[in-house]
């Protein structure tokens, strides 16, 4: 039995209503969550039901189909993962040591941060490129399906309380300056230097329904695939393979792997422990 803030509901009925909700969202709003991981999706929908005052999934479905603002609220709960600047610092060390020296040989660079959420990884990458002298010749595409998250990413404003952890991450990632050089703090928030995103294009893009970006030199999609089932993971990795230029690089999150992907043979490890790969 599944407790959800109202009468208990049999698991099979909850699963059926969940599938119907995702199908309804796809048909009404063209956002495709039908191949997202079941466990993660259930947790997020249960949380949304509690926050939005719905005692069943079908009640939540009726609400979001009629009310676009309610759908926007639900979208935020379905899509924004945990994120922080320079998350998993060893990944950025590996980028600095093994990838950026290769990218430095190109006259211009195209980089895609897929599933950028509220932008912490985008700004981390921009800082890294700046410190390696590559930001001025880089074009970064930062994409997500959540327009609210994309707007927050554009603003580049983060809670001041997060800065101590971000600073520790930056230092562990081999940062070469004082982290405070990159932001201005005021009113319990930190605004990051606008020059960092002068070369960033923020755009709506779904790994479930949209198509490739062409001739990317580096794609970072970290801690996003863990929310997908195997079918959608294969679709996303196929998009990355098609989007990368010859011998381009792919970075994934620490709990993500290419081992069982239909496209695993498209890549070879660069730093396997840090989930850095290169297109064959």
PDB file of C-alpha atoms in Angstrom:
ATOM      1  CA  UNK A   1       0.000   0.000   0.000  1.00  0.00           C
ATOM      2  CA  UNK A   2       1.233   3.481  -0.854  1.00  0.00           C
ATOM      3  CA  UNK A   3       0.735   6.285   1.623  1.00  0.00           C
ATOM      4  CA  UNK A   4       0.346   9.652  -0.109  1.00  0.00           C
ATOM      5  CA  UNK A   5      -1.447  12.084   2.121  1.00  0.00           C
ATOM      6  CA  UNK A   6      -4.969  10.700   1.525  1.00  0.00           C
ATOM      7  CA  UNK A   7      -6.489   7.221   1.553  1.00  0.00           C
ATOM      8  CA  UNK A   8      -4.101   4.405   0.821  1.00  0.00           C
ATOM      9  CA  UNK A   9      -3.901   3.384  -2.810  1.00  0.00           C
ATOM     10  CA  UNK A  10      -2.798   0.005  -4.203  1.00  0.00           C
ATOM     11  CA  UNK A  11       0.611   0.211  -5.882  1.00  0.00           C
ATOM     12  CA  UNK A  12      -0.739  -1.058  -9.214  1.00  0.00           C
ATOM     13  CA  UNK A  13      -3.394   1.662  -9.319  1.00  0.00           C
ATOM     14  CA  UNK A  14      -0.853   4.347  -8.426  1.00  0.00           C
ATOM     15  CA  UNK A  15       1.437   3.124 -11.235  1.00  0.00           C
ATOM     16  CA  UNK A  16      -1.447   3.186 -13.715  1.00  0.00           C
ATOM     17  CA  UNK A  17      -2.429   6.732 -12.754  1.00  0.00           C
ATOM     18  CA  UNK A  18       1.233   7.768 -12.974  1.00  0.00           C
ATOM     19  CA  UNK A  19       1.489   6.445 -16.545  1.00  0.00           C
ATOM     20  CA  UNK A  20      -1.715   8.235 -17.478  1.00  0.00           C
ATOM     21  CA  UNK A  21      -0.399  11.479 -15.978  1.00  0.00           C
ATOM     22  CA  UNK A  22       2.805  11.316 -18.018  1.00  0.00           C
ATOM     23  CA  UNK A  23       0.871  10.507 -21.194  1.00  0.00           C
ATOM     24  CA  UNK A  24      -1.474  13.434 -20.525  1.00  0.00           C
ATOM     25  CA  UNK A  25       1.453  15.820 -19.954  1.00  0.00           C
ATOM     26  CA  UNK A  26       3.021  14.702 -23.223  1.00  0.00           C
ATOM     27  CA  UNK A  27      -0.198  15.222 -25.191  1.00  0.00           C
ATOM     28  CA  UNK A  28      -1.058  18.547 -23.538  1.00  0.00           C
ATOM     29  CA  UNK A  29       2.357  20.202 -23.199  1.00  0.00           C
ATOM     30  CA  UNK A  30       4.723  18.096 -25.361  1.00  0.00           C
ATOM     31  CA  UNK A  31       7.012  17.393 -22.395  1.00  0.00           C
ATOM     32  CA  UNK A  32       7.935  13.728 -22.445  1.00  0.00           C
ATOM     33  CA  UNK A  33       8.513  12.087 -19.049  1.00  0.00           C
ATOM     34  CA  UNK A  34       7.225   8.690 -20.146  1.00  0.00           C
ATOM     35  CA  UNK A  35      10.671   7.073 -20.121  1.00  0.00           C
ATOM     36  CA  UNK A  36      11.944   8.610 -16.890  1.00  0.00           C
ATOM     37  CA  UNK A  37      13.056   6.284 -14.095  1.00  0.00           C
ATOM     38  CA  UNK A  38      10.053   4.901 -12.215  1.00  0.00           C
ATOM     39  CA  UNK A  39      11.401   5.242  -8.663  1.00  0.00           C
ATOM     40  CA  UNK A  40      12.561   8.838  -9.081  1.00  0.00           C
ATOM     41  CA  UNK A  41       9.383   9.797 -10.892  1.00  0.00           C
ATOM     42  CA  UNK A  42       7.186   8.320  -8.145  1.00  0.00           C
ATOM     43  CA  UNK A  43       9.027  10.214  -5.417  1.00  0.00           C
ATOM     44  CA  UNK A  44       8.706  13.499  -7.264  1.00  0.00           C
ATOM     45  CA  UNK A  45       5.029  13.045  -8.074  1.00  0.00           C
ATOM     46  CA  UNK A  46       4.258  12.124  -4.459  1.00  0.00           C
ATOM     47  CA  UNK A  47       6.062  15.278  -3.319  1.00  0.00           C
ATOM     48  CA  UNK A  48       4.129  17.344  -5.881  1.00  0.00           C
ATOM     49  CA  UNK A  49       0.829  15.911  -4.658  1.00  0.00           C
ATOM     50  CA  UNK A  50       1.667  16.961  -1.104  1.00  0.00           C
ATOM     51  CA  UNK A  51       2.783  20.446  -2.115  1.00  0.00           C
ATOM     52  CA  UNK A  52      -0.151  21.066  -4.454  1.00  0.00           C
ATOM     53  CA  UNK A  53      -2.872  19.681  -2.214  1.00  0.00           C
ATOM     54  CA  UNK A  54      -3.914  16.710  -4.376  1.00  0.00           C
ATOM     55  CA  UNK A  55      -5.057  13.471  -2.754  1.00  0.00           C
ATOM     56  CA  UNK A  56      -4.564  11.358  -5.883  1.00  0.00           C
ATOM     57  CA  UNK A  57      -2.502  11.328  -9.053  1.00  0.00           C
ATOM     58  CA  UNK A  58      -5.682  11.712 -11.100  1.00  0.00           C
ATOM     59  CA  UNK A  59      -6.523  14.878  -9.134  1.00  0.00           C
ATOM     60  CA  UNK A  60      -3.044  16.211  -9.889  1.00  0.00           C
ATOM     61  CA  UNK A  61      -3.564  15.354 -13.562  1.00  0.00           C
ATOM     62  CA  UNK A  62      -6.844  17.247 -13.702  1.00  0.00           C
ATOM     63  CA  UNK A  63      -5.238  20.274 -12.067  1.00  0.00           C
ATOM     64  CA  UNK A  64      -2.205  20.544 -14.331  1.00  0.00           C
ATOM     65  CA  UNK A  65      -4.157  19.898 -17.532  1.00  0.00           C
ATOM     66  CA  UNK A  66      -6.487  22.813 -16.779  1.00  0.00           C
ATOM     67  CA  UNK A  67      -3.982  25.213 -15.208  1.00  0.00           C
ATOM     68  CA  UNK A  68      -0.726  26.074 -16.997  1.00  0.00           C
ATOM     69  CA  UNK A  69       0.684  27.724 -13.868  1.00  0.00           C
ATOM     70  CA  UNK A  70       0.084  24.508 -11.948  1.00  0.00           C
ATOM     71  CA  UNK A  71       1.904  22.600 -14.675  1.00  0.00           C
ATOM     72  CA  UNK A  72       4.847  25.004 -14.428  1.00  0.00           C
ATOM     73  CA  UNK A  73       4.958  24.292 -10.686  1.00  0.00           C
ATOM     74  CA  UNK A  74       4.879  20.539 -11.314  1.00  0.00           C
ATOM     75  CA  UNK A  75       7.543  20.835 -14.015  1.00  0.00           C
ATOM     76  CA  UNK A  76       9.890  22.370 -11.498  1.00  0.00           C
ATOM     77  CA  UNK A  77       9.395  19.448  -9.137  1.00  0.00           C
ATOM     78  CA  UNK A  78       9.865  16.870 -11.901  1.00  0.00           C
ATOM     79  CA  UNK A  79      13.044  18.297 -13.388  1.00  0.00           C
ATOM     80  CA  UNK A  80      15.356  20.191 -11.026  1.00  0.00           C
ATOM     81  CA  UNK A  81      17.983  17.788  -9.613  1.00  0.00           C
ATOM     82  CA  UNK A  82      20.428  18.452  -6.802  1.00  0.00           C
ATOM     83  CA  UNK A  83      23.286  20.511  -8.177  1.00  0.00           C
ATOM     84  CA  UNK A  84      26.151  22.695  -6.995  1.00  0.00           C
ATOM     85  CA  UNK A  85      29.133  24.509  -8.470  1.00  0.00           C
ATOM     86  CA  UNK A  86      32.169  22.330  -9.173  1.00  0.00           C
ATOM     87  CA  UNK A  87      30.245  19.288  -7.977  1.00  0.00           C
ATOM     88  CA  UNK A  88      32.561  16.264  -7.828  1.00  0.00           C
ATOM     89  CA  UNK A  89      35.731  18.397  -8.097  1.00  0.00           C
ATOM     90  CA  UNK A  90      37.879  15.523  -9.397  1.00  0.00           C
ATOM     91  CA  UNK A  91      35.858  15.652 -12.617  1.00  0.00           C
ATOM     92  CA  UNK A  92      36.960  19.244 -13.178  1.00  0.00           C
ATOM     93  CA  UNK A  93      40.553  18.341 -12.370  1.00  0.00           C
ATOM     94  CA  UNK A  94      40.350  15.645 -15.052  1.00  0.00           C
ATOM     95  CA  UNK A  95      38.847  18.135 -17.508  1.00  0.00           C
ATOM     96  CA  UNK A  96      41.637  20.613 -16.800  1.00  0.00           C
ATOM     97  CA  UNK A  97      44.413  18.050 -17.140  1.00  0.00           C
ATOM     98  CA  UNK A  98      43.200  15.700 -19.871  1.00  0.00           C
ATOM     99  CA  UNK A  99      40.600  17.490 -22.018  1.00  0.00           C
ATOM    100  CA  UNK A 100      41.276  21.220 -22.115  1.00  0.00           C
ATOM    101  CA  UNK A 101      44.869  20.820 -23.400  1.00  0.00           C
ATOM    102  CA  UNK A 102      43.398  18.992 -26.419  1.00  0.00           C
ATOM    103  CA  UNK A 103      40.616  21.538 -26.886  1.00  0.00           C
ATOM    104  CA  UNK A 104      43.226  24.313 -26.770  1.00  0.00           C
ATOM    105  CA  UNK A 105      44.492  23.097 -30.155  1.00  0.00           C
ATOM    106  CA  UNK A 106      41.212  24.151 -31.851  1.00  0.00           C
ATOM    107  CA  UNK A 107      40.724  27.731 -33.069  1.00  0.00           C
ATOM    108  CA  UNK A 108      37.171  27.797 -31.689  1.00  0.00           C
ATOM    109  CA  UNK A 109      35.152  25.544 -29.393  1.00  0.00           C
ATOM    110  CA  UNK A 110      31.526  24.454 -29.151  1.00  0.00           C
ATOM    111  CA  UNK A 111      30.390  23.011 -25.838  1.00  0.00           C
ATOM    112  CA  UNK A 112      27.000  21.662 -24.783  1.00  0.00           C
ATOM    113  CA  UNK A 113      25.866  21.443 -21.155  1.00  0.00           C
ATOM    114  CA  UNK A 114      22.759  19.261 -21.377  1.00  0.00           C
ATOM    115  CA  UNK A 115      20.296  19.384 -18.494  1.00  0.00           C
ATOM    116  CA  UNK A 116      21.901  22.515 -17.072  1.00  0.00           C
ATOM    117  CA  UNK A 117      19.139  23.083 -14.460  1.00  0.00           C
ATOM    118  CA  UNK A 118      19.779  26.378 -12.635  1.00  0.00           C
ATOM    119  CA  UNK A 119      23.227  26.850 -14.165  1.00  0.00           C
ATOM    120  CA  UNK A 120      25.751  25.901 -11.505  1.00  0.00           C
ATOM    121  CA  UNK A 121      27.633  23.592 -13.866  1.00  0.00           C
ATOM    122  CA  UNK A 122      27.579  26.164 -16.660  1.00  0.00           C
ATOM    123  CA  UNK A 123      29.268  28.799 -14.511  1.00  0.00           C
ATOM    124  CA  UNK A 124      31.738  26.225 -13.186  1.00  0.00           C
ATOM    125  CA  UNK A 125      32.722  25.299 -16.714  1.00  0.00           C
ATOM    126  CA  UNK A 126      32.956  28.948 -17.769  1.00  0.00           C
ATOM    127  CA  UNK A 127      35.328  29.655 -14.874  1.00  0.00           C
ATOM    128  CA  UNK A 128      37.462  26.665 -15.822  1.00  0.00           C
ATOM    129  CA  UNK A 129      37.627  27.764 -19.465  1.00  0.00           C
ATOM    130  CA  UNK A 130      38.478  31.307 -18.390  1.00  0.00           C
ATOM    131  CA  UNK A 131      41.367  30.122 -16.247  1.00  0.00           C
ATOM    132  CA  UNK A 132      42.725  28.048 -19.121  1.00  0.00           C
ATOM    133  CA  UNK A 133      42.449  30.943 -21.581  1.00  0.00           C
ATOM    134  CA  UNK A 134      39.730  29.279 -23.661  1.00  0.00           C
ATOM    135  CA  UNK A 135      36.521  31.112 -22.754  1.00  0.00           C
ATOM    136  CA  UNK A 136      36.890  33.868 -25.356  1.00  0.00           C
ATOM    137  CA  UNK A 137      36.925  31.327 -28.184  1.00  0.00           C
ATOM    138  CA  UNK A 138      34.192  29.111 -26.771  1.00  0.00           C
ATOM    139  CA  UNK A 139      30.469  28.995 -27.463  1.00  0.00           C
ATOM    140  CA  UNK A 140      28.543  27.182 -24.734  1.00  0.00           C
ATOM    141  CA  UNK A 141      25.016  25.877 -25.272  1.00  0.00           C
ATOM    142  CA  UNK A 142      23.254  25.397 -21.927  1.00  0.00           C
ATOM    143  CA  UNK A 143      19.973  23.528 -22.277  1.00  0.00           C
ATOM    144  CA  UNK A 144      17.138  22.331 -20.085  1.00  0.00           C
ATOM    145  CA  UNK A 145      13.415  21.637 -20.404  1.00  0.00           C
ATOM    146  CA  UNK A 146      12.437  23.833 -17.458  1.00  0.00           C
ATOM    147  CA  UNK A 147      12.013  27.522 -18.414  1.00  0.00           C
ATOM    148  CA  UNK A 148      12.039  28.636 -14.773  1.00  0.00           C
ATOM    149  CA  UNK A 149      15.371  26.900 -14.182  1.00  0.00           C
ATOM    150  CA  UNK A 150      16.792  28.382 -17.402  1.00  0.00           C
ATOM    151  CA  UNK A 151      15.832  31.888 -16.293  1.00  0.00           C
ATOM    152  CA  UNK A 152      17.593  31.354 -12.965  1.00  0.00           C
ATOM    153  CA  UNK A 153      20.639  30.138 -14.878  1.00  0.00           C
ATOM    154  CA  UNK A 154      20.605  33.265 -17.052  1.00  0.00           C
ATOM    155  CA  UNK A 155      20.542  35.471 -13.959  1.00  0.00           C
ATOM    156  CA  UNK A 156      23.543  33.754 -12.386  1.00  0.00           C
ATOM    157  CA  UNK A 157      22.387  34.559  -8.854  1.00  0.00           C
ATOM    158  CA  UNK A 158      22.902  31.935  -6.141  1.00  0.00           C
ATOM    159  CA  UNK A 159      22.180  31.889  -2.380  1.00  0.00           C
ATOM    160  CA  UNK A 160      25.028  33.271  -0.305  1.00  0.00           C
ATOM    161  CA  UNK A 161      24.740  30.286   2.020  1.00  0.00           C
ATOM    162  CA  UNK A 162      25.887  27.963  -0.775  1.00  0.00           C
ATOM    163  CA  UNK A 163      29.125  29.869  -1.379  1.00  0.00           C
ATOM    164  CA  UNK A 164      31.283  28.172   1.300  1.00  0.00           C
ATOM    165  CA  UNK A 165      30.647  24.751  -0.266  1.00  0.00           C
ATOM    166  CA  UNK A 166      31.147  26.125  -3.775  1.00  0.00           C
ATOM    167  CA  UNK A 167      34.431  27.680  -2.658  1.00  0.00           C
ATOM    168  CA  UNK A 168      35.673  24.385  -1.216  1.00  0.00           C
ATOM    169  CA  UNK A 169      34.687  22.604  -4.431  1.00  0.00           C
ATOM    170  CA  UNK A 170      36.458  25.216  -6.560  1.00  0.00           C
ATOM    171  CA  UNK A 171      39.645  24.903  -4.551  1.00  0.00           C
ATOM    172  CA  UNK A 172      39.540  21.097  -4.747  1.00  0.00           C
ATOM    173  CA  UNK A 173      39.033  21.406  -8.522  1.00  0.00           C
ATOM    174  CA  UNK A 174      42.377  23.200  -8.829  1.00  0.00           C
ATOM    175  CA  UNK A 175      41.071  26.763  -8.878  1.00  0.00           C
ATOM    176  CA  UNK A 176      43.774  29.305  -9.624  1.00  0.00           C
ATOM    177  CA  UNK A 177      42.259  32.444  -8.128  1.00  0.00           C
ATOM    178  CA  UNK A 178      40.217  33.495  -5.163  1.00  0.00           C
ATOM    179  CA  UNK A 179      36.698  32.202  -5.833  1.00  0.00           C
ATOM    180  CA  UNK A 180      35.270  35.525  -4.642  1.00  0.00           C
ATOM    181  CA  UNK A 181      36.875  37.161  -7.701  1.00  0.00           C
ATOM    182  CA  UNK A 182      34.025  35.719  -9.778  1.00  0.00           C
ATOM    183  CA  UNK A 183      31.016  37.108  -7.917  1.00  0.00           C
ATOM    184  CA  UNK A 184      29.592  40.090  -6.072  1.00  0.00           C
ATOM    185  CA  UNK A 185      27.720  39.401  -2.852  1.00  0.00           C
ATOM    186  CA  UNK A 186      24.780  41.463  -1.619  1.00  0.00           C
ATOM    187  CA  UNK A 187      21.388  40.919   0.053  1.00  0.00           C
ATOM    188  CA  UNK A 188      22.019  37.256   0.926  1.00  0.00           C
ATOM    189  CA  UNK A 189      22.845  36.365  -2.685  1.00  0.00           C
ATOM    190  CA  UNK A 190      25.861  36.216  -4.973  1.00  0.00           C
ATOM    191  CA  UNK A 191      25.700  37.433  -8.573  1.00  0.00           C
ATOM    192  CA  UNK A 192      28.342  35.911 -10.812  1.00  0.00           C
ATOM    193  CA  UNK A 193      30.309  38.013 -13.274  1.00  0.00           C
ATOM    194  CA  UNK A 194      28.215  38.594 -16.408  1.00  0.00           C
ATOM    195  CA  UNK A 195      31.310  38.129 -18.552  1.00  0.00           C
ATOM    196  CA  UNK A 196      31.242  34.441 -17.654  1.00  0.00           C
ATOM    197  CA  UNK A 197      28.000  33.935 -19.590  1.00  0.00           C
ATOM    198  CA  UNK A 198      28.718  36.316 -22.473  1.00  0.00           C
ATOM    199  CA  UNK A 199      29.531  33.240 -24.560  1.00  0.00           C
ATOM    200  CA  UNK A 200      26.625  31.143 -23.258  1.00  0.00           C
ATOM    201  CA  UNK A 201      23.365  30.519 -25.112  1.00  0.00           C
ATOM    202  CA  UNK A 202      20.583  29.254 -22.847  1.00  0.00           C
ATOM    203  CA  UNK A 203      17.942  27.251 -24.706  1.00  0.00           C
ATOM    204  CA  UNK A 204      14.999  24.919 -24.192  1.00  0.00           C
ATOM    205  CA  UNK A 205      15.893  21.379 -25.257  1.00  0.00           C
ATOM    206  CA  UNK A 206      14.547  17.947 -24.335  1.00  0.00           C
ATOM    207  CA  UNK A 207      16.721  14.860 -24.480  1.00  0.00           C
ATOM    208  CA  UNK A 208      13.509  12.859 -24.817  1.00  0.00           C
ATOM    209  CA  UNK A 209      12.076  14.576 -27.913  1.00  0.00           C
ATOM    210  CA  UNK A 210      14.530  17.028 -29.507  1.00  0.00           C
ATOM    211  CA  UNK A 211      17.417  16.545 -31.909  1.00  0.00           C
ATOM    212  CA  UNK A 212      21.187  16.966 -32.038  1.00  0.00           C
ATOM    213  CA  UNK A 213      23.489  19.944 -31.762  1.00  0.00           C
ATOM    214  CA  UNK A 214      26.147  19.606 -34.437  1.00  0.00           C
ATOM    215  CA  UNK A 215      29.923  19.459 -34.165  1.00  0.00           C
ATOM    216  CA  UNK A 216      30.324  19.828 -30.401  1.00  0.00           C
ATOM    217  CA  UNK A 217      33.854  19.494 -29.024  1.00  0.00           C
ATOM    218  CA  UNK A 218      32.696  18.731 -25.479  1.00  0.00           C
ATOM    219  CA  UNK A 219      29.345  17.634 -24.054  1.00  0.00           C
ATOM    220  CA  UNK A 220      28.698  17.582 -20.306  1.00  0.00           C
ATOM    221  CA  UNK A 221      25.538  15.832 -19.123  1.00  0.00           C
ATOM    222  CA  UNK A 222      26.180  15.036 -15.501  1.00  0.00           C
ATOM    223  CA  UNK A 223      23.737  13.503 -13.046  1.00  0.00           C
ATOM    224  CA  UNK A 224      20.872  13.673 -15.534  1.00  0.00           C
ATOM    225  CA  UNK A 225      20.840  10.172 -17.054  1.00  0.00           C
ATOM    226  CA  UNK A 226      20.303   8.630 -13.617  1.00  0.00           C
ATOM    227  CA  UNK A 227      16.698   9.886 -13.843  1.00  0.00           C
ATOM    228  CA  UNK A 228      16.087   8.104 -17.173  1.00  0.00           C
ATOM    229  CA  UNK A 229      15.207   4.488 -17.874  1.00  0.00           C
ATOM    230  CA  UNK A 230      17.454   2.463 -20.186  1.00  0.00           C
ATOM    231  CA  UNK A 231      15.535   3.334 -23.359  1.00  0.00           C
ATOM    232  CA  UNK A 232      15.804   7.075 -22.753  1.00  0.00           C
ATOM    233  CA  UNK A 233      19.433   6.781 -21.666  1.00  0.00           C
ATOM    234  CA  UNK A 234      20.213   5.128 -24.999  1.00  0.00           C
ATOM    235  CA  UNK A 235      18.401   7.893 -26.864  1.00  0.00           C
ATOM    236  CA  UNK A 236      20.336  10.597 -25.022  1.00  0.00           C
ATOM    237  CA  UNK A 237      23.733   8.931 -25.492  1.00  0.00           C
ATOM    238  CA  UNK A 238      22.907   8.449 -29.170  1.00  0.00           C
ATOM    239  CA  UNK A 239      22.207  12.191 -29.421  1.00  0.00           C
ATOM    240  CA  UNK A 240      25.551  12.933 -27.798  1.00  0.00           C
ATOM    241  CA  UNK A 241      27.397  10.602 -30.165  1.00  0.00           C
ATOM    242  CA  UNK A 242      25.769  12.240 -33.188  1.00  0.00           C
ATOM    243  CA  UNK A 243      26.361  15.742 -31.831  1.00  0.00           C
ATOM    244  CA  UNK A 244      30.071  15.347 -31.108  1.00  0.00           C
ATOM    245  CA  UNK A 245      32.703  16.186 -33.672  1.00  0.00           C
ATOM    246  CA  UNK A 246      35.355  13.627 -34.597  1.00  0.00           C
ATOM    247  CA  UNK A 247      37.186  12.711 -31.378  1.00  0.00           C
ATOM    248  CA  UNK A 248      34.994  14.972 -29.249  1.00  0.00           C
ATOM    249  CA  UNK A 249      34.637  14.488 -25.476  1.00  0.00           C
ATOM    250  CA  UNK A 250      31.718  13.439 -23.264  1.00  0.00           C
ATOM    251  CA  UNK A 251      31.438  13.927 -19.498  1.00  0.00           C
ATOM    252  CA  UNK A 252      28.896  12.085 -17.330  1.00  0.00           C
ATOM    253  CA  UNK A 253      28.120  12.001 -13.607  1.00  0.00           C
ATOM    254  CA  UNK A 254      29.862   9.726 -11.136  1.00  0.00           C
ATOM    255  CA  UNK A 255      26.919   7.289 -10.944  1.00  0.00           C
ATOM    256  CA  UNK A 256      26.420   7.129 -14.711  1.00  0.00           C
ATOM    257  CA  UNK A 257      27.997   4.725 -17.159  1.00  0.00           C
ATOM    258  CA  UNK A 258      28.199   3.781 -20.824  1.00  0.00           C
ATOM    259  CA  UNK A 259      28.804   0.103 -19.999  1.00  0.00           C
ATOM    260  CA  UNK A 260      25.392  -1.219 -21.017  1.00  0.00           C
ATOM    261  CA  UNK A 261      24.457   1.444 -23.538  1.00  0.00           C
ATOM    262  CA  UNK A 262      23.594   0.608 -27.125  1.00  0.00           C
ATOM    263  CA  UNK A 263      26.201   3.247 -28.034  1.00  0.00           C
ATOM    264  CA  UNK A 264      29.023   2.141 -25.736  1.00  0.00           C
ATOM    265  CA  UNK A 265      31.215   1.228 -28.710  1.00  0.00           C
ATOM    266  CA  UNK A 266      31.074   4.830 -29.921  1.00  0.00           C
ATOM    267  CA  UNK A 267      33.319   5.930 -27.044  1.00  0.00           C
ATOM    268  CA  UNK A 268      36.578   5.143 -25.310  1.00  0.00           C
ATOM    269  CA  UNK A 269      37.490   6.155 -21.729  1.00  0.00           C
ATOM    270  CA  UNK A 270      39.786   9.108 -21.134  1.00  0.00           C
ATOM    271  CA  UNK A 271      39.571   9.080 -17.331  1.00  0.00           C
ATOM    272  CA  UNK A 272      37.185   6.221 -16.602  1.00  0.00           C
ATOM    273  CA  UNK A 273      36.936   6.925 -12.863  1.00  0.00           C
ATOM    274  CA  UNK A 274      35.691  10.462 -13.547  1.00  0.00           C
ATOM    275  CA  UNK A 275      33.350   9.344 -16.345  1.00  0.00           C
ATOM    276  CA  UNK A 276      35.205  11.206 -19.083  1.00  0.00           C
ATOM    277  CA  UNK A 277      35.019   9.637 -22.551  1.00  0.00           C
ATOM    278  CA  UNK A 278      36.121  10.407 -26.079  1.00  0.00           C
ATOM    279  CA  UNK A 279      34.320   9.610 -29.285  1.00  0.00           C
ATOM    280  CA  UNK A 280      36.114   6.935 -31.275  1.00  0.00           C
TER     281      UNK A 280
END
